[in-house]
Coordinates of C-alpha atoms in Angstrom, one line a residue:
P1 CA -11.0 -6.8 -26.3
G2 CA -9.7 -4.0 -24.1
T3 CA -12.0 -1.5 -25.7
F4 CA -15.7 -0.5 -25.7
S5 CA -18.0 1.8 -27.6
A6 CA -21.5 3.0 -26.7
Q7 CA -22.1 3.9 -30.3
L8 CA -22.6 1.7 -33.4
A9 CA -20.4 1.7 -36.4
V10 CA -17.6 3.8 -35.0
I11 CA -14.2 3.5 -36.7
K12 CA -12.2 3.3 -33.4
C13 CA -13.4 2.1 -30.0
T14 CA -12.4 3.7 -26.7
Q15 CA -9.8 2.0 -24.6
C16 CA -11.0 0.8 -21.2
P17 CA -9.9 3.3 -18.5
R18 CA -7.9 2.4 -15.4
G19 CA -10.0 0.8 -12.8
Y20 CA -12.0 -1.1 -15.4
L21 CA -11.7 -3.9 -17.8
C22 CA -13.2 -4.8 -21.2
P23 CA -13.2 -8.6 -21.8
G24 CA -14.5 -10.0 -25.1
F25 CA -15.9 -8.2 -28.1
G26 CA -18.8 -5.9 -28.6
R27 CA -18.8 -4.1 -25.2
V28 CA -20.9 -1.0 -24.9
A29 CA -19.5 -0.1 -21.5
P30 CA -16.5 -1.1 -19.4
A31 CA -16.8 -3.4 -16.5
I32 CA -15.6 -2.3 -13.1
C33 CA -12.4 -4.0 -11.8
P34 CA -13.5 -6.9 -9.5
P35 CA -12.8 -6.8 -5.8
G36 CA -9.4 -8.3 -4.8
F37 CA -7.7 -7.2 -8.0
V38 CA -6.1 -4.1 -9.4
C39 CA -6.7 -2.7 -13.0
S40 CA -3.8 -0.2 -13.2
K41 CA -3.5 0.1 -17.0
E42 CA -5.7 1.3 -19.8
G43 CA -7.1 -1.2 -22.3
L44 CA -7.2 -4.3 -20.0
R45 CA -9.1 -7.5 -20.9
A46 CA -8.5 -8.9 -17.4
P47 CA -7.1 -7.5 -14.1
N48 CA -3.4 -7.1 -14.3
L49 CA -2.5 -7.4 -10.6
R50 CA -3.8 -9.0 -7.4
C51 CA -4.3 -6.8 -4.4
P52 CA -1.0 -6.6 -2.4
A53 CA -0.6 -8.5 0.8
G54 CA -1.5 -6.6 4.0
F55 CA -4.3 -4.7 2.1
Y56 CA -7.7 -5.3 0.7
C57 CA -9.0 -3.9 -2.6
P58 CA -12.6 -3.0 -3.2
N59 CA -14.0 -3.0 -6.8
G60 CA -12.6 -0.4 -9.1
T61 CA -9.1 -0.4 -7.6
M62 CA -6.8 1.3 -10.1
T63 CA -3.4 1.5 -8.3
V64 CA -1.3 -0.9 -6.1
D65 CA 0.0 2.1 -4.1
P66 CA -1.9 2.2 -0.8
F67 CA -0.4 5.6 0.1
R68 CA -1.8 7.5 -2.9
N69 CA -4.0 10.2 -1.6
D70 CA -5.2 11.5 -4.9
T71 CA -7.7 8.6 -5.4
T72 CA -10.0 6.5 -3.3
L73 CA -9.6 3.7 -5.8
R74 CA -6.5 2.2 -4.0
P75 CA -5.7 -0.6 -1.6
Y76 CA -6.7 -0.1 2.1
A77 CA -4.9 -1.5 5.1
C78 CA -6.5 -4.5 6.8
T79 CA -7.8 -4.1 10.3
A80 CA -5.2 -3.7 13.0
G81 CA -4.3 -7.1 14.5
T82 CA -5.1 -8.9 11.2
Y83 CA -3.2 -9.8 8.1
C84 CA -4.5 -10.1 4.6
L85 CA -3.0 -12.3 2.0
T86 CA -2.7 -11.2 -1.7
G87 CA -6.0 -10.9 -3.6
V88 CA -8.2 -10.0 -0.6
A89 CA -11.4 -8.2 -1.6
Y90 CA -13.0 -7.3 1.7
N91 CA -11.9 -6.3 5.2
T92 CA -13.9 -8.8 7.3

């Protein structure tokens, strides 16, 4: 768990990258982090954080910092006049 390999019989598998998770054994590709959660570390078996309150997190979110401008895989502010609880996936 926490790793994947697209090749058979390799000595060492690849750690799951940030924004993804690798639950279970025998993964050939990482799974994208589910909406409402954050996968901010490498080698995750499950999301390590819920989306912060006041923001929503689409799938693949890899940081809890909504003000990081070097990635689009971050939390986004909820619509003006509304408030999102923790773990919100969509701005609806």
